[in-house]
Amino acid sequence: MVLHTLNQAPANAACMASALAAMTAQDTLLLIEDGVYWTLPTFASQLANIPGSVVALAPDLQARGLTSDAIESVDDAGFVALCVSHDKVVSWF
Amino acid sequence: MIFSIVVQASPVQNQGAETALRFARAVLAAGHSIHRIFFYRDGVQNGSALSCTPQDELNIPQQWQALAKQHQLDLVVCIAAAVRRGVINEQEATRYKREQWNLNDAFELSGLGQLVEACIQSDRVVTFGGRS
Amino acid sequence: MSTDGILVLTRSAPYGSSAARDALDVALTCSVFEQPVTLLFLDDGVFQLLKEQSPSAIAQKNLNAVQQSLPLYDIERLCVGRSSLEQRGLSGAELILPVELIDDADLPALLAQHRHVLSI
């Protein structure tokens, strides 16, 4: 079980493609920083069928005026909890 | 659980250093320990004592210093990356014949071996990057 | 499954930024400290391994020279994403060193085999 963090906006689709290629159904993808723009409906739909689950970091959503309906959000404590509940963390940036 | 954190983002140009700072606080608040925070690439700028920010903005290097003091954190700046970027302590200033130095005294200059050692000692290693 | 050592993940082209050199330095240091280390080149990171680099005119050190020393440092595995190569019209034959080509489907297993993954 791997926690993947991704901080790149949708313009950097190659970063997302590589992260997704490395994911399994047990993994979680945490969108942070500019990565939270992937929660916009037009992009989130591309993540609907990926292996594993997707969450977004709440302070980064709030900062950017986004509300994530399709994708669950976690706070900083939730980020730490995800690190604990997964075996390792892989950062995509 | 034992964490180490790798910061590759500068405190000003990217958000990554601030994300790492918040993450470090959350790790400690959850009762985990931090073995080391290792600053690499442009992340070494977090170790400058001369970073000046407007009063209504967060001074991230000072925040690291305060957090380190409160929790006795090991803040290590990659020496090879730091000296190239002009982040040096008195000892390196002498070695390179410079008259000034600027390393925040909450930080220590050391080699990449400290990153590898952090990996050996830690249950989780979490990297915060910039871009490029 | 054993989970040992460190995977250094590098996704940046050489010379335009210091990322390639910085990733290589981390891998070499792992080796010096006798930690099993794998280098994984994905995306533009595969450009790091192209032959016949000659960066003297841009005042940089030749990465190929460091790469050729990797076997001496016991860097156990050099892995390259097959799809990253193919997307760029490249093949293993154009690379400076023999590498292990990793299919996308095998990436999760590669991550799982290492205790930590360091993205540079």
Short mmCIF file of C-alpha atoms in Angstrom, two decimals:
data_model
loop_
_atom_site.label_atom_id
_atom_site.label_comp_id
_atom_site.label_asym_id
_atom_site.label_seq_id
_atom_site.Cartn_x
_atom_site.Cartn_y
_atom_site.Cartn_z
CA MET A 1 0.00 0.00 0.00
CA VAL A 2 1.51 3.25 -1.16
CA LEU A 3 0.45 6.82 -0.49
CA HIS A 4 1.20 8.90 -3.58
CA THR A 5 1.27 12.68 -3.25
CA LEU A 6 0.96 14.85 -6.35
CA ASN A 7 1.43 18.63 -6.37
CA GLN A 8 1.15 19.45 -10.07
CA ALA A 9 -1.79 21.19 -11.76
CA PRO A 10 -3.59 19.45 -14.65
CA ALA A 11 -1.36 21.15 -17.25
CA ASN A 12 1.31 18.71 -16.12
CA ALA A 13 -0.70 15.70 -17.21
CA ALA A 14 2.45 13.59 -17.64
CA CYS A 15 3.08 13.80 -13.91
CA MET A 16 -0.41 12.47 -13.19
CA ALA A 17 -0.09 9.77 -15.85
CA SER A 18 3.09 8.45 -14.26
CA ALA A 19 1.61 8.52 -10.77
CA LEU A 20 -1.45 6.62 -11.97
CA ALA A 21 0.69 4.05 -13.78
CA ALA A 22 2.43 3.30 -10.48
CA MET A 23 -0.80 2.89 -8.49
CA THR A 24 -2.62 -0.23 -7.41
CA ALA A 25 -6.14 -0.67 -6.08
CA GLN A 26 -4.75 -0.60 -2.51
CA ASP A 27 -2.99 2.74 -3.01
CA THR A 28 -4.17 6.28 -2.27
CA LEU A 29 -3.43 9.39 -4.31
CA LEU A 30 -3.32 12.57 -2.22
CA LEU A 31 -3.62 15.78 -4.21
CA ILE A 32 -1.67 18.63 -2.60
CA GLU A 33 -0.75 22.20 -3.55
CA ASP A 34 -1.61 22.83 -7.24
CA GLY A 35 -2.55 19.16 -7.53
CA VAL A 36 -5.94 20.02 -5.97
CA TYR A 37 -7.05 21.58 -9.29
CA TRP A 38 -7.54 17.98 -10.40
CA THR A 39 -10.68 18.03 -8.22
CA LEU A 40 -12.44 20.36 -10.69
CA PRO A 41 -15.24 18.31 -12.28
CA THR A 42 -13.73 18.33 -15.77
CA PHE A 43 -10.51 16.76 -14.44
CA ALA A 44 -11.97 14.71 -11.59
CA SER A 45 -13.97 12.72 -14.13
CA GLN A 46 -10.63 11.50 -15.55
CA LEU A 47 -9.79 10.11 -12.12
CA ALA A 48 -13.12 8.35 -11.61
CA ASN A 49 -11.90 4.94 -12.78
CA ILE A 50 -8.34 4.87 -11.54
CA PRO A 51 -7.07 2.07 -9.32
CA GLY A 52 -7.13 3.05 -5.65
CA SER A 53 -8.65 6.09 -4.03
CA VAL A 54 -8.13 9.82 -4.44
CA VAL A 55 -8.21 12.47 -1.71
CA ALA A 56 -7.29 16.15 -1.64
CA LEU A 57 -5.62 18.27 1.05
CA ALA A 58 -8.26 20.57 2.52
CA PRO A 59 -6.10 23.66 3.25
CA ASP A 60 -4.96 23.65 -0.39
CA LEU A 61 -8.55 23.41 -1.66
CA GLN A 62 -9.67 26.26 0.58
CA ALA A 63 -6.70 28.41 -0.40
CA ARG A 64 -7.64 28.14 -4.07
CA GLY A 65 -11.36 28.72 -3.70
CA LEU A 66 -12.22 25.13 -4.55
CA THR A 67 -14.81 22.89 -2.98
CA SER A 68 -14.40 19.25 -3.79
CA ASP A 69 -17.69 17.41 -4.20
CA ALA A 70 -16.47 14.42 -6.14
CA ILE A 71 -13.28 13.88 -4.17
CA GLU A 72 -12.95 13.47 -0.42
CA SER A 73 -10.68 15.89 1.44
CA VAL A 74 -8.40 15.43 4.44
CA ASP A 75 -6.70 17.94 6.75
CA ASP A 76 -3.02 17.89 7.74
CA ALA A 77 -3.74 15.37 10.51
CA GLY A 78 -5.46 13.22 7.89
CA PHE A 79 -2.34 13.46 5.69
CA VAL A 80 -0.26 12.10 8.58
CA ALA A 81 -2.81 9.35 9.22
CA LEU A 82 -2.59 8.32 5.56
CA CYS A 83 1.21 8.11 5.86
CA VAL A 84 0.78 5.77 8.82
CA SER A 85 -1.87 3.59 7.19
CA HIS A 86 0.22 3.10 4.02
CA ASP A 87 3.63 1.39 3.87
CA LYS A 88 5.46 4.24 2.17
CA VAL A 89 5.00 7.60 0.54
CA VAL A 90 5.93 8.42 -3.06
CA SER A 91 5.97 12.08 -4.10
CA TRP A 92 5.16 13.15 -7.65
CA PHE A 93 6.17 16.71 -8.52
CA MET B 1 6.12 5.99 14.30
CA ILE B 2 9.39 7.61 13.23
CA PHE B 3 9.22 10.06 10.33
CA SER B 4 11.85 11.89 8.33
CA ILE B 5 11.01 14.72 5.98
CA VAL B 6 12.88 15.80 2.85
CA VAL B 7 12.39 19.41 1.73
CA GLN B 8 13.49 20.28 -1.81
CA ALA B 9 11.44 23.46 -2.20
CA SER B 10 12.72 26.94 -1.41
CA PRO B 11 10.75 28.82 1.24
CA VAL B 12 9.69 31.61 -1.11
CA GLN B 13 9.25 30.43 -4.67
CA ASN B 14 7.32 27.22 -4.06
CA GLN B 15 4.64 26.17 -1.63
CA GLY B 16 6.45 22.95 -0.79
CA ALA B 17 8.40 24.28 2.18
CA GLU B 18 5.25 25.57 3.84
CA THR B 19 3.46 22.28 3.16
CA ALA B 20 6.40 20.46 4.74
CA LEU B 21 6.29 22.75 7.78
CA ARG B 22 2.56 22.14 8.32
CA PHE B 23 3.12 18.42 7.80
CA ALA B 24 5.92 18.39 10.39
CA ARG B 25 3.66 20.10 12.92
CA ALA B 26 0.89 17.58 12.20
CA VAL B 27 3.29 14.65 12.60
CA LEU B 28 4.35 15.92 16.02
CA ALA B 29 0.77 16.77 17.04
CA ALA B 30 -0.23 13.18 16.27
CA GLY B 31 2.38 11.95 18.74
CA HIS B 32 4.91 10.64 16.20
CA SER B 33 8.57 11.55 16.23
CA ILE B 34 10.68 13.19 13.54
CA HIS B 35 14.15 11.71 13.21
CA ARG B 36 15.40 14.38 10.83
CA ILE B 37 14.32 17.04 8.39
CA PHE B 38 16.73 17.08 5.46
CA PHE B 39 16.92 20.11 3.17
CA TYR B 40 18.16 19.42 -0.36
CA ARG B 41 18.34 21.27 -3.69
CA ASP B 42 16.69 24.74 -3.40
CA GLY B 43 15.29 23.58 -0.07
CA VAL B 44 18.62 24.60 1.47
CA GLN B 45 17.39 28.21 1.31
CA ASN B 46 15.21 27.34 4.29
CA GLY B 47 18.42 27.41 6.33
CA SER B 48 19.24 31.05 5.69
CA ALA B 49 19.10 33.27 8.75
CA LEU B 50 18.95 36.35 6.54
CA SER B 51 15.55 35.73 4.94
CA CYS B 52 13.43 38.84 5.58
CA THR B 53 9.70 38.77 4.96
CA PRO B 54 7.08 41.51 5.37
CA GLN B 55 5.50 41.45 8.82
CA ASP B 56 2.18 40.12 7.55
CA GLU B 57 3.82 37.12 5.85
CA LEU B 58 5.09 33.92 7.39
CA ASN B 59 8.88 33.72 7.67
CA ILE B 60 9.30 30.03 7.00
CA PRO B 61 12.99 29.75 7.98
CA GLN B 62 12.12 31.32 11.36
CA GLN B 63 9.20 28.92 11.71
CA TRP B 64 11.54 25.97 11.22
CA GLN B 65 13.82 27.43 13.84
CA ALA B 66 10.98 27.81 16.34
CA LEU B 67 9.67 24.30 15.68
CA ALA B 68 13.17 22.84 16.02
CA LYS B 69 13.70 24.61 19.33
CA GLN B 70 10.36 23.48 20.68
CA HIS B 71 10.80 19.83 19.70
CA GLN B 72 14.60 19.43 19.52
CA LEU B 73 14.44 18.63 15.82
CA ASP B 74 17.47 17.70 13.75
CA LEU B 75 17.40 20.12 10.80
CA VAL B 76 20.13 19.16 8.32
CA VAL B 77 21.01 21.18 5.23
CA CYS B 78 22.85 19.34 2.44
CA ILE B 79 26.29 20.90 2.52
CA ALA B 80 27.08 20.43 -1.18
CA ALA B 81 23.77 21.98 -2.25
CA ALA B 82 24.07 24.76 0.34
CA VAL B 83 27.59 26.03 -0.32
CA ARG B 84 26.77 26.30 -4.04
CA ARG B 85 23.79 28.51 -3.15
CA GLY B 86 25.64 30.67 -0.65
CA VAL B 87 24.11 29.14 2.46
CA ILE B 88 27.17 28.65 4.67
CA ASN B 89 28.24 28.65 8.29
CA GLU B 90 31.33 30.16 9.84
CA GLN B 91 33.40 27.04 9.26
CA GLU B 92 32.58 26.93 5.54
CA ALA B 93 33.15 30.68 5.29
CA THR B 94 36.67 30.07 6.58
CA ARG B 95 37.20 27.14 4.22
CA TYR B 96 36.05 29.08 1.16
CA LYS B 97 37.60 32.36 2.31
CA ARG B 98 34.36 34.26 2.61
CA GLU B 99 33.87 37.06 5.11
CA GLN B 100 30.18 36.44 5.83
CA TRP B 101 28.01 33.48 6.66
CA ASN B 102 24.27 33.09 7.05
CA LEU B 103 23.28 29.64 8.27
CA ASN B 104 20.50 29.80 10.86
CA ASP B 105 21.93 28.21 14.01
CA ALA B 106 18.95 25.88 14.31
CA PHE B 107 20.28 24.13 11.17
CA GLU B 108 23.37 22.05 10.62
CA LEU B 109 25.36 21.56 7.40
CA SER B 110 26.09 17.95 6.61
CA GLY B 111 26.38 15.48 3.76
CA LEU B 112 23.89 13.39 1.83
CA GLY B 113 24.83 10.52 4.11
CA GLN B 114 22.46 12.13 6.62
CA LEU B 115 19.63 11.62 4.14
CA VAL B 116 20.54 7.96 3.72
CA GLU B 117 20.84 7.51 7.48
CA ALA B 118 17.41 9.12 7.89
CA CYS B 119 16.00 6.53 5.49
CA ILE B 120 17.57 3.72 7.51
CA GLN B 121 16.24 5.03 10.83
CA SER B 122 12.74 6.11 9.78
CA ASP B 123 9.50 4.22 9.24
CA ARG B 124 8.31 6.86 6.77
CA VAL B 125 10.23 9.32 4.62
CA VAL B 126 8.08 12.02 3.06
CA THR B 127 9.48 14.27 0.32
CA PHE B 128 8.23 17.75 -0.51
CA GLY B 129 9.42 18.92 -3.89
CA GLY B 130 9.40 22.03 -5.93
CA ARG B 131 9.52 21.60 -9.68
CA SER B 132 12.62 21.04 -11.88
CA MET C 1 8.35 -10.00 -0.58
CA SER C 2 11.49 -8.31 0.71
CA THR C 3 11.32 -4.57 1.13
CA ASP C 4 14.87 -3.45 1.32
CA GLY C 5 16.78 -0.39 0.35
CA ILE C 6 15.97 2.82 -1.40
CA LEU C 7 14.45 3.59 -4.78
CA VAL C 8 15.63 6.90 -6.24
CA LEU C 9 13.02 8.17 -8.70
CA THR C 10 14.23 10.66 -11.28
CA ARG C 11 11.90 12.19 -13.88
CA SER C 12 13.82 15.24 -15.11
CA ALA C 13 15.93 15.73 -18.22
CA PRO C 14 19.63 16.49 -17.66
CA TYR C 15 21.34 19.91 -17.83
CA GLY C 16 18.22 22.09 -17.95
CA SER C 17 18.07 21.69 -14.19
CA SER C 18 20.33 20.12 -11.59
CA ALA C 19 17.76 17.41 -10.81
CA ALA C 20 19.54 14.64 -12.75
CA ARG C 21 22.86 15.28 -11.07
CA ASP C 22 21.20 15.66 -7.67
CA ALA C 23 19.41 12.32 -8.06
CA LEU C 24 22.63 10.61 -9.10
CA ASP C 25 24.41 12.05 -6.06
CA VAL C 26 21.75 10.57 -3.78
CA ALA C 27 22.07 7.16 -5.44
CA LEU C 28 25.88 7.23 -5.17
CA THR C 29 25.63 8.19 -1.50
CA CYS C 30 23.26 5.27 -0.82
CA SER C 31 25.89 3.02 -2.31
CA VAL C 32 28.70 4.54 -0.24
CA PHE C 33 26.61 3.86 2.87
CA GLU C 34 26.00 0.30 1.67
CA GLN C 35 22.28 0.71 1.25
CA PRO C 36 20.82 -1.30 -1.61
CA VAL C 37 19.73 1.29 -4.15
CA THR C 38 17.76 1.24 -7.37
CA LEU C 39 17.61 4.15 -9.81
CA LEU C 40 14.32 4.47 -11.65
CA PHE C 41 14.24 6.75 -14.70
CA LEU C 42 10.75 7.81 -15.78
CA ASP C 43 9.36 10.46 -18.12
CA ASP C 44 12.02 12.98 -19.22
CA GLY C 45 14.43 11.27 -16.82
CA VAL C 46 15.17 8.75 -19.57
CA PHE C 47 16.99 11.52 -21.48
CA GLN C 48 19.67 11.39 -18.79
CA LEU C 49 20.86 8.07 -20.22
CA LEU C 50 21.28 9.08 -23.86
CA LYS C 51 24.77 8.42 -25.25
CA GLU C 52 27.30 10.93 -26.50
CA GLN C 53 26.46 13.83 -24.26
CA SER C 54 29.01 16.61 -24.46
CA PRO C 55 28.04 19.50 -22.20
CA SER C 56 31.40 21.25 -22.03
CA ALA C 57 30.11 24.15 -24.15
CA ILE C 58 27.42 24.81 -21.54
CA ALA C 59 29.93 24.56 -18.70
CA GLN C 60 28.48 21.44 -17.14
CA LYS C 61 29.97 18.11 -16.16
CA ASN C 62 29.26 15.17 -18.42
CA LEU C 63 26.66 12.95 -16.77
CA ASN C 64 27.65 10.03 -18.98
CA ALA C 65 31.01 9.88 -17.19
CA VAL C 66 29.31 9.52 -13.81
CA GLN C 67 26.80 7.04 -15.21
CA GLN C 68 29.58 4.82 -16.55
CA SER C 69 30.98 4.60 -13.03
CA LEU C 70 27.68 3.37 -11.59
CA PRO C 71 28.55 -0.34 -11.92
CA LEU C 72 31.70 0.33 -9.85
CA TYR C 73 29.53 1.72 -7.07
CA ASP C 74 27.40 -1.41 -6.86
CA ILE C 75 24.27 0.48 -7.82
CA GLU C 76 22.28 -2.69 -7.97
CA ARG C 77 19.59 -1.87 -10.45
CA LEU C 78 19.09 0.71 -13.17
CA CYS C 79 15.45 0.68 -14.21
CA VAL C 80 13.86 2.59 -17.06
CA GLY C 81 10.17 2.96 -17.76
CA ARG C 82 9.51 1.26 -21.08
CA SER C 83 6.58 3.51 -21.90
CA SER C 84 8.65 6.63 -21.12
CA LEU C 85 11.23 5.49 -23.68
CA GLU C 86 8.63 4.54 -26.28
CA GLN C 87 6.74 7.83 -25.91
CA ARG C 88 10.00 9.58 -26.82
CA GLY C 89 10.78 7.37 -29.80
CA LEU C 90 13.74 5.79 -28.01
CA SER C 91 14.84 2.27 -27.24
CA GLY C 92 17.25 0.66 -24.80
CA ALA C 93 19.88 0.51 -27.55
CA GLU C 94 20.28 4.28 -27.42
CA LEU C 95 21.21 4.32 -23.74
CA ILE C 96 24.69 4.56 -22.26
CA LEU C 97 24.26 1.57 -19.93
CA PRO C 98 22.43 -1.73 -19.98
CA VAL C 99 19.17 -1.17 -18.10
CA GLU C 100 16.16 -3.11 -16.93
CA LEU C 101 13.07 -2.00 -18.88
CA ILE C 102 10.03 -1.81 -16.62
CA ASP C 103 6.54 -2.08 -18.02
CA ASP C 104 3.89 0.17 -16.47
CA ALA C 105 2.20 -2.91 -15.05
CA ASP C 106 5.37 -3.76 -13.11
CA LEU C 107 5.87 -0.31 -11.56
CA PRO C 108 3.78 -1.02 -8.43
CA ALA C 109 5.82 -4.15 -7.73
CA LEU C 110 9.05 -2.19 -8.12
CA LEU C 111 7.85 0.41 -5.60
CA ALA C 112 6.73 -2.35 -3.26
CA GLN C 113 10.20 -3.95 -3.30
CA HIS C 114 11.82 -0.92 -1.67
CA ARG C 115 11.49 0.42 1.87
CA HIS C 116 11.59 4.06 0.82
CA VAL C 117 11.18 5.96 -2.43
CA LEU C 118 13.05 9.25 -2.83
CA SER C 119 11.82 11.46 -5.67
CA ILE C 120 14.43 13.99 -6.73
#
